[in-house]
Structures are given as structure tokens and as C-alpha cells.
PDB file of C-alpha atoms and ligand atoms in Angstrom:
ATOM      1  CA  MET A   1       7.401 -19.863   8.561  1.00 97.00           C
ATOM      2  CA  ARG A   2       4.161 -19.696  10.786  1.00 98.00           C
ATOM      3  CA  VAL A   3       1.192 -17.895   9.376  1.00 98.00           C
ATOM      4  CA  ILE A   4      -1.307 -16.551  11.762  1.00 98.00           C
ATOM      5  CA  ILE A   5      -4.636 -15.571   9.823  1.00 98.00           C
ATOM      6  CA  GLN A   6      -7.058 -13.802  12.304  1.00 98.00           C
ATOM      7  CA  GLU A   7     -10.625 -12.980  11.005  1.00 97.00           C
ATOM      8  CA  ASN A   8     -10.228  -9.137  11.175  1.00 98.00           C
ATOM      9  CA  TYR A   9      -7.456  -6.410  11.763  1.00 98.00           C
ATOM     10  CA  GLU A  10      -8.631  -6.360  15.393  1.00 98.00           C
ATOM     11  CA  ASN A  11      -7.526  -9.488  16.139  1.00 98.00           C
ATOM     12  CA  MET A  12      -4.211  -9.535  14.159  1.00 98.00           C
ATOM     13  CA  CYS A  13      -3.388  -6.584  16.436  1.00 98.00           C
ATOM     14  CA  LYS A  14      -4.323  -8.389  19.589  1.00 98.00           C
ATOM     15  CA  TRP A  15      -2.684 -11.917  18.595  1.00 98.00           C
ATOM     16  CA  ALA A  16       0.855  -9.871  17.780  1.00 98.00           C
ATOM     17  CA  ALA A  17       0.154  -7.909  21.121  1.00 98.00           C
ATOM     18  CA  ASN A  18      -0.576 -10.822  23.071  1.00 98.00           C
ATOM     19  CA  TYR A  19       2.452 -12.753  21.784  1.00 98.00           C
ATOM     20  CA  ILE A  20       4.971  -9.728  22.061  1.00 98.00           C
ATOM     21  CA  ALA A  21       3.335  -9.229  25.549  1.00 98.00           C
ATOM     22  CA  ALA A  22       4.024 -12.814  26.207  1.00 98.00           C
ATOM     23  CA  LYS A  23       7.296 -13.039  25.164  1.00 98.00           C
ATOM     24  CA  ILE A  24       8.916  -9.832  26.752  1.00 98.00           C
ATOM     25  CA  ASN A  25       7.265 -11.316  29.908  1.00 97.00           C
ATOM     26  CA  ALA A  26       9.000 -14.713  29.748  1.00 97.00           C
ATOM     27  CA  HIS A  27      12.846 -13.090  29.074  1.00 96.00           C
ATOM     28  CA  LYS A  28      14.012 -13.631  32.377  1.00 89.00           C
ATOM     29  CA  GLU A  29      17.537 -13.092  31.667  1.00 83.00           C
ATOM     30  CA  ASP A  30      19.521 -10.061  33.188  1.00 86.00           C
ATOM     31  CA  ARG A  31      20.197  -8.295  29.783  1.00 94.00           C
ATOM     32  CA  PRO A  32      17.181  -6.435  28.303  1.00 97.00           C
ATOM     33  CA  PHE A  33      14.613  -7.546  26.047  1.00 98.00           C
ATOM     34  CA  ILE A  34      15.493  -6.552  22.563  1.00 98.00           C
ATOM     35  CA  LEU A  35      12.540  -5.948  20.444  1.00 98.00           C
ATOM     36  CA  GLY A  36      12.561  -4.189  16.668  1.00 98.00           C
ATOM     37  CA  LEU A  37       9.830  -1.887  15.862  1.00 98.00           C
ATOM     38  CA  PRO A  38       8.090  -0.837  12.715  1.00 98.00           C
ATOM     39  CA  THR A  39       6.164   2.283  11.299  1.00 97.00           C
ATOM     40  CA  GLY A  40       3.056   2.360   8.842  1.00 94.00           C
ATOM     41  CA  SER A  41      -0.736   1.916   9.165  1.00 95.00           C
ATOM     42  CA  SER A  42      -0.315  -2.166  10.145  1.00 97.00           C
ATOM     43  CA  PRO A  43       1.310  -1.428  13.522  1.00 98.00           C
ATOM     44  CA  ILE A  44      -1.025   1.061  14.817  1.00 98.00           C
ATOM     45  CA  GLY A  45      -3.459  -1.440  16.313  1.00 98.00           C
ATOM     46  CA  VAL A  46      -0.874  -3.587  18.003  1.00 98.00           C
ATOM     47  CA  TYR A  47       0.761  -0.435  19.558  1.00 98.00           C
ATOM     48  CA  ARG A  48      -2.953   0.530  20.961  1.00 98.00           C
ATOM     49  CA  GLU A  49      -3.328  -3.201  22.240  1.00 98.00           C
ATOM     50  CA  LEU A  50       0.696  -2.863  24.112  1.00 98.00           C
ATOM     51  CA  ILE A  51      -0.098   0.848  25.840  1.00 98.00           C
ATOM     52  CA  LYS A  52      -3.222  -1.083  26.701  1.00 98.00           C
ATOM     53  CA  LYS A  53      -1.753  -3.808  28.362  1.00 98.00           C
ATOM     54  CA  ASN A  54       1.117  -1.708  29.954  1.00 98.00           C
ATOM     55  CA  LYS A  55      -1.772   0.949  31.963  1.00 98.00           C
ATOM     56  CA  ALA A  56      -3.275  -2.774  33.114  1.00 98.00           C
ATOM     57  CA  GLY A  57      -0.087  -3.665  34.653  1.00 98.00           C
ATOM     58  CA  GLU A  58       0.234  -6.756  31.943  1.00 98.00           C
ATOM     59  CA  VAL A  59       3.733  -6.095  30.555  1.00 98.00           C
ATOM     60  CA  SER A  60       6.520  -3.599  31.429  1.00 97.00           C
ATOM     61  CA  PHE A  61       8.842  -1.859  28.516  1.00 98.00           C
ATOM     62  CA  MET A  62      11.376  -1.089  31.733  1.00 97.00           C
ATOM     63  CA  ASN A  63      13.809  -3.683  30.735  1.00 97.00           C
ATOM     64  CA  VAL A  64      12.805  -3.231  26.703  1.00 98.00           C
ATOM     65  CA  VAL A  65      15.397  -2.082  24.300  1.00 98.00           C
ATOM     66  CA  THR A  66      13.754  -0.673  21.203  1.00 98.00           C
ATOM     67  CA  PHE A  67      15.326  -0.482  17.810  1.00 98.00           C
ATOM     68  CA  ASN A  68      13.217   0.935  15.046  1.00 98.00           C
ATOM     69  CA  MET A  69      13.307  -0.360  11.293  1.00 98.00           C
ATOM     70  CA  ASP A  70      13.854   2.816   9.560  1.00 97.00           C
ATOM     71  CA  GLU A  71      13.334   6.662   9.116  1.00 97.00           C
ATOM     72  CA  TYR A  72      13.393   9.168   6.444  1.00 97.00           C
ATOM     73  CA  VAL A  73      16.327  11.060   5.664  1.00 97.00           C
ATOM     74  CA  GLY A  74      16.009  14.927   5.811  1.00 96.00           C
ATOM     75  CA  LEU A  75      12.902  15.110   8.477  1.00 96.00           C
ATOM     76  CA  PRO A  76      13.297  16.331  11.814  1.00 95.00           C
ATOM     77  CA  HIS A  77      11.863  15.054  14.705  1.00 95.00           C
ATOM     78  CA  GLU A  78       9.414  17.373  15.002  1.00 95.00           C
ATOM     79  CA  HIS A  79       8.299  16.710  11.459  1.00 95.00           C
ATOM     80  CA  ASP A  80       4.787  14.676  12.227  1.00 94.00           C
ATOM     81  CA  GLN A  81       5.521  12.498   9.015  1.00 95.00           C
ATOM     82  CA  SER A  82       8.999  11.394  10.719  1.00 97.00           C
ATOM     83  CA  TYR A  83       9.031   8.148  11.993  1.00 97.00           C
ATOM     84  CA  TRP A  84      10.617   9.702  14.848  1.00 98.00           C
ATOM     85  CA  TYR A  85       7.098  11.891  15.823  1.00 97.00           C
ATOM     86  CA  PHE A  86       4.861   8.662  14.739  1.00 97.00           C
ATOM     87  CA  MET A  87       6.656   6.318  17.313  1.00 98.00           C
ATOM     88  CA  HIS A  88       6.330   8.629  19.769  1.00 98.00           C
ATOM     89  CA  ASP A  89       2.891   9.662  19.102  1.00 97.00           C
ATOM     90  CA  ASN A  90       1.656   6.011  18.965  1.00 98.00           C
ATOM     91  CA  PHE A  91       3.768   4.191  21.255  1.00 98.00           C
ATOM     92  CA  PHE A  92       6.433   5.749  23.325  1.00 98.00           C
ATOM     93  CA  ASP A  93       4.672   8.577  24.814  1.00 98.00           C
ATOM     94  CA  HIS A  94       2.261   6.298  26.134  1.00 98.00           C
ATOM     95  CA  ILE A  95       4.269   3.376  27.786  1.00 98.00           C
ATOM     96  CA  GLU A  96       6.558   3.686  30.757  1.00 97.00           C
ATOM     97  CA  ILE A  97      10.268   3.186  28.686  1.00 98.00           C
ATOM     98  CA  PRO A  98      13.064   4.935  29.950  1.00 98.00           C
ATOM     99  CA  ALA A  99      13.686   7.319  26.820  1.00 97.00           C
ATOM    100  CA  GLU A 100      17.584   6.077  26.567  1.00 98.00           C
ATOM    101  CA  ASN A 101      16.429   2.627  25.606  1.00 98.00           C
ATOM    102  CA  ILE A 102      14.941   3.863  22.761  1.00 98.00           C
ATOM    103  CA  ASN A 103      16.898   3.603  19.050  1.00 98.00           C
ATOM    104  CA  ILE A 104      15.446   5.004  15.963  1.00 98.00           C
ATOM    105  CA  LEU A 105      18.064   5.776  13.136  1.00 98.00           C
ATOM    106  CA  ASN A 106      18.884   9.814  12.602  1.00 97.00           C
ATOM    107  CA  GLY A 107      17.725  11.100   9.399  1.00 97.00           C
ATOM    108  CA  MET A 108      19.054  14.493   9.596  1.00 97.00           C
ATOM    109  CA  THR A 109      22.605  13.098  10.430  1.00 97.00           C
ATOM    110  CA  ASP A 110      25.459  14.563   8.055  1.00 97.00           C
ATOM    111  CA  ASP A 111      26.889  11.057   8.474  1.00 97.00           C
ATOM    112  CA  PRO A 112      24.647   8.671   7.343  1.00 97.00           C
ATOM    113  CA  GLU A 113      27.154   5.749   6.663  1.00 97.00           C
ATOM    114  CA  GLY A 114      28.315   6.566  10.194  1.00 98.00           C
ATOM    115  CA  GLU A 115      24.966   6.462  11.823  1.00 98.00           C
ATOM    116  CA  CYS A 116      24.167   3.127  10.003  1.00 98.00           C
ATOM    117  CA  ALA A 117      27.305   1.413  11.360  1.00 98.00           C
ATOM    118  CA  ARG A 118      26.982   2.604  14.713  1.00 98.00           C
ATOM    119  CA  TYR A 119      23.296   1.303  14.549  1.00 98.00           C
ATOM    120  CA  GLU A 120      24.523  -2.142  13.649  1.00 98.00           C
ATOM    121  CA  GLU A 121      27.223  -1.770  16.300  1.00 98.00           C
ATOM    122  CA  LYS A 122      24.656  -0.823  18.994  1.00 98.00           C
ATOM    123  CA  ILE A 123      22.072  -3.832  18.127  1.00 98.00           C
ATOM    124  CA  ALA A 124      25.254  -6.470  18.095  1.00 98.00           C
ATOM    125  CA  SER A 125      26.505  -4.826  21.699  1.00 98.00           C
ATOM    126  CA  TYR A 126      23.040  -6.038  22.907  1.00 97.00           C
ATOM    127  CA  GLY A 127      23.507  -9.503  21.629  1.00 96.00           C
ATOM    128  CA  GLY A 128      21.048  -8.832  18.654  1.00 98.00           C
ATOM    129  CA  ILE A 129      17.366  -8.313  18.836  1.00 98.00           C
ATOM    130  CA  ASP A 130      14.831 -11.123  20.030  1.00 98.00           C
ATOM    131  CA  LEU A 131      12.218 -10.336  18.082  1.00 98.00           C
ATOM    132  CA  PHE A 132      11.626  -8.138  15.221  1.00 98.00           C
ATOM    133  CA  MET A 133       8.099  -6.708  14.227  1.00 98.00           C
ATOM    134  CA  GLY A 134       7.827  -5.642  11.069  1.00 98.00           C
ATOM    135  CA  GLY A 135       4.954  -4.494   8.206  1.00 97.00           C
ATOM    136  CA  ILE A 136       5.381  -5.092   4.645  1.00 96.00           C
ATOM    137  CA  GLY A 137       5.044  -2.990   1.613  1.00 94.00           C
ATOM    138  CA  VAL A 138       2.933  -3.350  -1.219  1.00 95.00           C
ATOM    139  CA  ASP A 139       5.406  -4.333  -3.142  1.00 94.00           C
ATOM    140  CA  GLY A 140       6.833  -6.889  -0.556  1.00 96.00           C
ATOM    141  CA  HIS A 141       9.488  -4.704   1.132  1.00 94.00           C
ATOM    142  CA  ILE A 142      10.374  -5.010   4.873  1.00 96.00           C
ATOM    143  CA  ALA A 143      11.794  -1.480   6.592  1.00 95.00           C
ATOM    144  CA  PHE A 144      12.668   0.188   3.132  1.00 95.00           C
ATOM    145  CA  ASN A 145      14.607  -3.086   1.322  1.00 96.00           C
ATOM    146  CA  GLU A 146      12.771  -2.408  -1.914  1.00 94.00           C
ATOM    147  CA  PRO A 147      12.676  -5.116  -4.714  1.00 96.00           C
ATOM    148  CA  PHE A 148      16.102  -6.162  -5.740  1.00 96.00           C
ATOM    149  CA  THR A 149      18.083  -4.724  -2.477  1.00 96.00           C
ATOM    150  CA  SER A 150      20.315  -8.142  -1.757  1.00 97.00           C
ATOM    151  CA  LEU A 151      18.804 -10.268   0.551  1.00 98.00           C
ATOM    152  CA  THR A 152      21.894  -9.624   3.142  1.00 98.00           C
ATOM    153  CA  SER A 153      21.764  -6.127   3.295  1.00 98.00           C
ATOM    154  CA  ARG A 154      22.594  -4.387   6.427  1.00 98.00           C
ATOM    155  CA  THR A 155      21.476  -0.784   7.597  1.00 98.00           C
ATOM    156  CA  GLY A 156      22.176   1.652   5.455  1.00 98.00           C
ATOM    157  CA  ILE A 157      20.871   4.403   2.607  1.00 97.00           C
ATOM    158  CA  ARG A 158      18.073   3.635   0.337  1.00 97.00           C
ATOM    159  CA  ASP A 159      16.234   5.436  -2.537  1.00 95.00           C
ATOM    160  CA  LEU A 160      12.542   4.921  -2.297  1.00 94.00           C
ATOM    161  CA  THR A 161      10.896   3.645  -5.305  1.00 92.00           C
ATOM    162  CA  THR A 162       8.765   5.609  -7.384  1.00 95.00           C
ATOM    163  CA  ASP A 163       5.709   3.207  -6.319  1.00 92.00           C
ATOM    164  CA  THR A 164       6.470   3.590  -2.442  1.00 91.00           C
ATOM    165  CA  ARG A 165       6.619   7.242  -2.568  1.00 96.00           C
ATOM    166  CA  ILE A 166       3.182   7.095  -4.342  1.00 96.00           C
ATOM    167  CA  VAL A 167       2.064   4.420  -1.712  1.00 92.00           C
ATOM    168  CA  ASN A 168       3.209   6.800   0.995  1.00 93.00           C
ATOM    169  CA  SER A 169       2.075  10.123  -0.323  1.00 96.00           C
ATOM    170  CA  ARG A 170      -1.289   9.535   1.406  1.00 93.00           C
ATOM    171  CA  PHE A 171       0.598  11.169   4.582  1.00 92.00           C
ATOM    172  CA  PHE A 172       2.236  13.831   2.510  1.00 95.00           C
ATOM    173  CA  ASP A 173      -0.758  15.869   1.002  1.00 95.00           C
ATOM    174  CA  ASN A 174      -1.109  13.023  -1.660  1.00 96.00           C
ATOM    175  CA  ASP A 175       1.974  14.335  -3.411  1.00 97.00           C
ATOM    176  CA  PRO A 176       5.003  12.148  -4.067  1.00 97.00           C
ATOM    177  CA  GLU A 177       7.191  14.774  -4.490  1.00 96.00           C
ATOM    178  CA  LYS A 178       6.673  15.676  -0.722  1.00 95.00           C
ATOM    179  CA  VAL A 179       7.837  12.186   0.054  1.00 96.00           C
ATOM    180  CA  PRO A 180      11.617  11.918   0.653  1.00 97.00           C
ATOM    181  CA  ALA A 181      13.709  10.014  -1.910  1.00 96.00           C
ATOM    182  CA  GLN A 182      15.593   8.666   0.636  1.00 97.00           C
ATOM    183  CA  ALA A 183      15.723   6.550   3.963  1.00 97.00           C
ATOM    184  CA  LEU A 184      17.838   5.289   6.411  1.00 98.00           C
ATOM    185  CA  SER A 185      16.367   1.966   6.888  1.00 98.00           C
ATOM    186  CA  VAL A 186      18.000  -1.625   8.657  1.00 98.00           C
ATOM    187  CA  GLY A 187      18.702  -4.571   6.228  1.00 98.00           C
ATOM    188  CA  THR A 188      16.916  -7.244   5.010  1.00 98.00           C
ATOM    189  CA  GLY A 189      20.237  -9.263   6.684  1.00 98.00           C
ATOM    190  CA  THR A 190      19.553  -7.436   9.794  1.00 98.00           C
ATOM    191  CA  VAL A 191      15.889  -8.153  10.249  1.00 98.00           C
ATOM    192  CA  MET A 192      16.933 -12.029   9.260  1.00 98.00           C
ATOM    193  CA  ASP A 193      19.509 -11.936  12.092  1.00 98.00           C
ATOM    194  CA  ALA A 194      17.040 -11.229  14.962  1.00 98.00           C
ATOM    195  CA  LYS A 195      16.021 -14.119  16.922  1.00 98.00           C
ATOM    196  CA  GLU A 196      12.012 -14.283  15.667  1.00 98.00           C
ATOM    197  CA  VAL A 197      10.535 -12.074  13.087  1.00 98.00           C
ATOM    198  CA  LEU A 198       6.814 -11.155  13.274  1.00 98.00           C
ATOM    199  CA  ILE A 199       5.366  -9.517  10.240  1.00 98.00           C
ATOM    200  CA  LEU A 200       2.127  -7.750   9.964  1.00 98.00           C
ATOM    201  CA  CYS A 201       0.140  -8.222   6.914  1.00 98.00           C
ATOM    202  CA  ASN A 202      -3.536  -6.629   6.521  1.00 98.00           C
ATOM    203  CA  GLY A 203      -6.086  -5.533   4.145  1.00 98.00           C
ATOM    204  CA  HIS A 204      -6.458  -6.637   0.219  1.00 98.00           C
ATOM    205  CA  SER A 205      -3.570  -3.884  -1.037  1.00 97.00           C
ATOM    206  CA  LYS A 206      -0.955  -6.822   1.000  1.00 98.00           C
ATOM    207  CA  ALA A 207      -2.524 -10.047  -0.984  1.00 98.00           C
ATOM    208  CA  ARG A 208       0.083  -9.858  -3.747  1.00 98.00           C
ATOM    209  CA  ALA A 209       2.942  -9.416  -1.155  1.00 98.00           C
ATOM    210  CA  LEU A 210       1.545 -12.005   1.365  1.00 98.00           C
ATOM    211  CA  ALA A 211       1.324 -14.661  -1.577  1.00 98.00           C
ATOM    212  CA  ALA A 212       4.653 -14.266  -2.549  1.00 98.00           C
ATOM    213  CA  MET A 213       6.355 -14.137   0.825  1.00 98.00           C
ATOM    214  CA  VAL A 214       4.575 -17.416   1.756  1.00 98.00           C
ATOM    215  CA  GLU A 215       4.481 -19.388  -1.747  1.00 97.00           C
ATOM    216  CA  GLY A 216       6.482 -17.555  -3.868  1.00 97.00           C
ATOM    217  CA  GLY A 217      10.348 -18.869  -4.214  1.00 97.00           C
ATOM    218  CA  VAL A 218      13.077 -16.859  -2.301  1.00 98.00           C
ATOM    219  CA  SER A 219      13.769 -13.831  -4.559  1.00 97.00           C
ATOM    220  CA  GLN A 220      15.232 -10.254  -4.013  1.00 96.00           C
ATOM    221  CA  LYS A 221      12.142  -9.235  -6.011  1.00 97.00           C
ATOM    222  CA  TRP A 222      10.273  -9.870  -3.076  1.00 98.00           C
ATOM    223  CA  THR A 223      12.700  -8.607  -0.111  1.00 97.00           C
ATOM    224  CA  SER A 224       9.969 -10.406   2.676  1.00 98.00           C
ATOM    225  CA  SER A 225      10.595 -13.683   0.875  1.00 98.00           C
ATOM    226  CA  ALA A 226      13.895 -13.776   2.459  1.00 98.00           C
ATOM    227  CA  LEU A 227      11.801 -14.915   5.558  1.00 98.00           C
ATOM    228  CA  GLN A 228      11.733 -18.462   4.512  1.00 98.00           C
ATOM    229  CA  LEU A 229      14.930 -18.890   5.390  1.00 98.00           C
ATOM    230  CA  HIS A 230      14.429 -17.866   8.740  1.00 98.00           C
ATOM    231  CA  ASN A 231      13.954 -20.376  11.453  1.00 97.00           C
ATOM    232  CA  GLY A 232      11.561 -18.024  13.692  1.00 98.00           C
ATOM    233  CA  ALA A 233       9.413 -16.356  10.992  1.00 98.00           C
ATOM    234  CA  MET A 234       5.760 -15.696  11.544  1.00 98.00           C
ATOM    235  CA  VAL A 235       3.258 -13.996   9.437  1.00 98.00           C
ATOM    236  CA  ALA A 236       0.024 -12.785  11.464  1.00 98.00           C
ATOM    237  CA  CYS A 237      -2.527 -11.654   9.083  1.00 98.00           C
ATOM    238  CA  ASP A 238      -6.021 -10.644   8.116  1.00 98.00           C
ATOM    239  CA  GLU A 239      -8.785 -12.770   5.916  1.00 98.00           C
ATOM    240  CA  ALA A 240      -8.515  -9.330   3.517  1.00 98.00           C
ATOM    241  CA  ALA A 241      -4.773 -10.431   2.890  1.00 98.00           C
ATOM    242  CA  CYS A 242      -4.900 -14.018   1.851  1.00 98.00           C
ATOM    243  CA  GLY A 243      -6.934 -13.339  -1.129  1.00 98.00           C
ATOM    244  CA  GLU A 244      -4.268 -14.636  -3.298  1.00 98.00           C
ATOM    245  CA  LEU A 245      -2.900 -17.475  -1.396  1.00 98.00           C
ATOM    246  CA  THR A 246      -3.910 -20.619  -2.859  1.00 98.00           C
ATOM    247  CA  VAL A 247      -6.918 -22.600  -1.184  1.00 98.00           C
ATOM    248  CA  ASP A 248      -4.490 -25.261  -0.072  1.00 98.00           C
ATOM    249  CA  THR A 249      -2.184 -22.797   1.647  1.00 98.00           C
ATOM    250  CA  TYR A 250      -4.977 -20.968   3.439  1.00 98.00           C
ATOM    251  CA  LYS A 251      -6.366 -23.988   4.278  1.00 98.00           C
ATOM    252  CA  TYR A 252      -3.439 -25.230   5.711  1.00 98.00           C
ATOM    253  CA  PHE A 253      -2.436 -22.777   8.046  1.00 98.00           C
ATOM    254  CA  LEU A 254      -5.791 -22.433   9.395  1.00 97.00           C
ATOM    255  CA  ASP A 255      -5.382 -25.808  10.231  1.00 97.00           C
ATOM    256  CA  ILE A 256      -2.131 -26.225  11.694  1.00 96.00           C
ATOM    257  CA  GLU A 257      -2.462 -22.652  13.570  1.00 96.00           C
ATOM    258  CA  LYS A 258      -6.063 -23.461  14.959  1.00 93.00           C
ATOM    259  CA  LYS A 259      -5.599 -22.815  18.265  1.00 90.00           C
ATOM    260  CA  GLU A 260      -4.447 -19.806  17.616  1.00 90.00           C
ATOM    261  CA  ARG A 261      -7.149 -18.208  16.551  1.00 90.00           C
ATOM    262  CA  LEU A 262      -8.858 -15.340  18.075  1.00 87.00           C
TER     263      LEU A 262
HETATM  264  C1  GLP B   1       7.127   1.931   4.649  1.00 73.61           C
HETATM  265  C2  GLP B   1       7.744   1.565   5.808  1.00 73.61           C
HETATM  266  C3  GLP B   1       7.575   0.183   6.126  1.00 73.61           C
HETATM  267  C4  GLP B   1       6.131  -0.822   6.276  1.00 73.61           C
HETATM  268  C5  GLP B   1       5.280  -0.283   5.203  1.00 73.61           C
HETATM  269  C6  GLP B   1       3.943  -0.447   4.904  1.00 73.61           C
HETATM  270  O1  GLP B   1       7.199   1.572   3.590  1.00 73.61           O
HETATM  271  N1  GLP B   1       9.172   1.897   5.552  1.00 73.61           N
HETATM  272  O2  GLP B   1       8.003  -0.591   7.309  1.00 73.61           O
HETATM  273  O3  GLP B   1       5.937  -2.009   6.631  1.00 73.61           O
HETATM  274  O4  GLP B   1       5.590   1.072   5.049  1.00 73.61           O
HETATM  275  O5  GLP B   1       3.158   0.664   5.597  1.00 73.61           O
HETATM  276  P1  GLP B   1       1.800   0.218   5.666  1.00 73.61           P
HETATM  277  O6  GLP B   1       1.557  -0.616   6.888  1.00 73.61           O
HETATM  278  O7  GLP B   1       1.403   1.544   6.487  1.00 73.61           O
HETATM  279  O8  GLP B   1       0.955  -0.441   4.678  1.00 73.61           O
END
């Protein structure tokens, strides 16, 4: 696992956007580049940087197909907290990408199992995901794979923990009851199948999760720790998120990745 420590959130986002753009630009195959994408506050700065690059002609999304990580159950597209709305508002409406290249789980479906199975099939039909960008919850979840979700889980319905609903209530009038109780989510196994995974981890609130993901044992308690078994896993983080790493770990990654520091 690589851990790229940047001084602050802005640099973390610039690094991640540069990395993603470089990967898209280096992709010379006929088939599209398949990009997995997250929601949440962490990726907003990355989307901002990618929009800038798209407008400046530095990266094109015309041959990119996207798959989002997750979606709340029961929120229609036009709900301003649906992940469909979030992605269009923060990214897709500002770049040139064919609408048919965008894939987001439908949280309003009356056949959630079928919806999730079809999502997995569609990913597979493209030959898998080239690069999956993700965020991380304070409890270490990736997508909505809460603690004790199987590390080999596939796309399916997830119950949100009370803790996650409390954390996400900041977007729902600070009322955890207004946060949907369920979501459709890719599985940890789905993320693990991507050729590369890039996790964004910033701010003091993520310090425990970063330490567990990087230094702890592989454990279903911290589902992102599965990435220790991935051959192309990277974490881009800021200094604030490093507070619970041992000094040795922190120094190791600063040293080994020093050329990457912006
Ligand atoms: C939600 C999403 C996750 C995201 C997490 C962290 O729970 N399902 O995919 O990583 O929030 O969000 P934030 O980046 O706002 O801290």
C-alpha cells in the first residue's frame, strides 16, 4: 500500500486529480477507461481540480465510463442529498462526459437485488474498474461497507449504522432520523477487484480510521483494511489525518514518497 501524505486538503486534492488525469491520459486502449467514484465531502476538491483540468483541455472524459460507489435507498434524483444529485451538482454537470457513460445505483428501484446484480454485471462487461477512487468513513467504511460487512462482499443493500447516520445527519438538518436507514453499495470485494484503488483520507476525524487501515491488522471491523491485500492500493491523505499513525510509519511514507509531496 502507498500512503501519500500531503500538507493540507488542497494539496491532497491536487495530487489525486493529477494522478487520475494522468491515468486517463495514459490509457490508450480502444475500450473506455473505467473510473469508480465516491461522494462525500472528501472528493469535492478533487472534482473541482478535475473540472479545471477538463476546462483547460488537460483531460477528457469522453472515453471515460464511471461507476459510483453507492446511493441512499428512497431518495429520488432531484433530492439534494441523493448521491445522483451530488455527483451531477459537483462534477458531471461541469465536465464533458456522455450521459450514457455515467452509472449510479438507483436507490428508488423496486428490485434492489436485481439492480445490484445488474451493476456488477455491467462493471464486468467493461472488463472491470481501472481505478476506484473512494473516501473513508470515520469508522473505516469504504462505500457503505460498515464494520463487520464481509471483506469479500459484492454490490448489495446495506443497513447504515446509527453512528454513520449521526455523522451524515449534518446534511439532513442535523437529524439522524432523516438520514435514510439503507443504501445500495458496491461491496468491499467489488472495490478490491479494481486494478487500482485510491482512497482519500483527510482531517482529524479520520485519524483513527487511517491508522487502522494502514497499520492495523486486516479486519472486518475496519473494512478499508482489506486494501492491505490489494496490489494497487493508495491512500492520499493530509497531515491532519496522520495524528494516530506511529512516528515511524509517518516518517517512512514521507521518505519513500518524497518526490510525490506537492
Ligand atoms: C459516506 C459515503 C462514503 C464516504 C463517507 C465519508 O458514508 N458512503 O463513501 O467515504 O461518507 O464521507 P466524507 O468524505 O464526507 O467524510
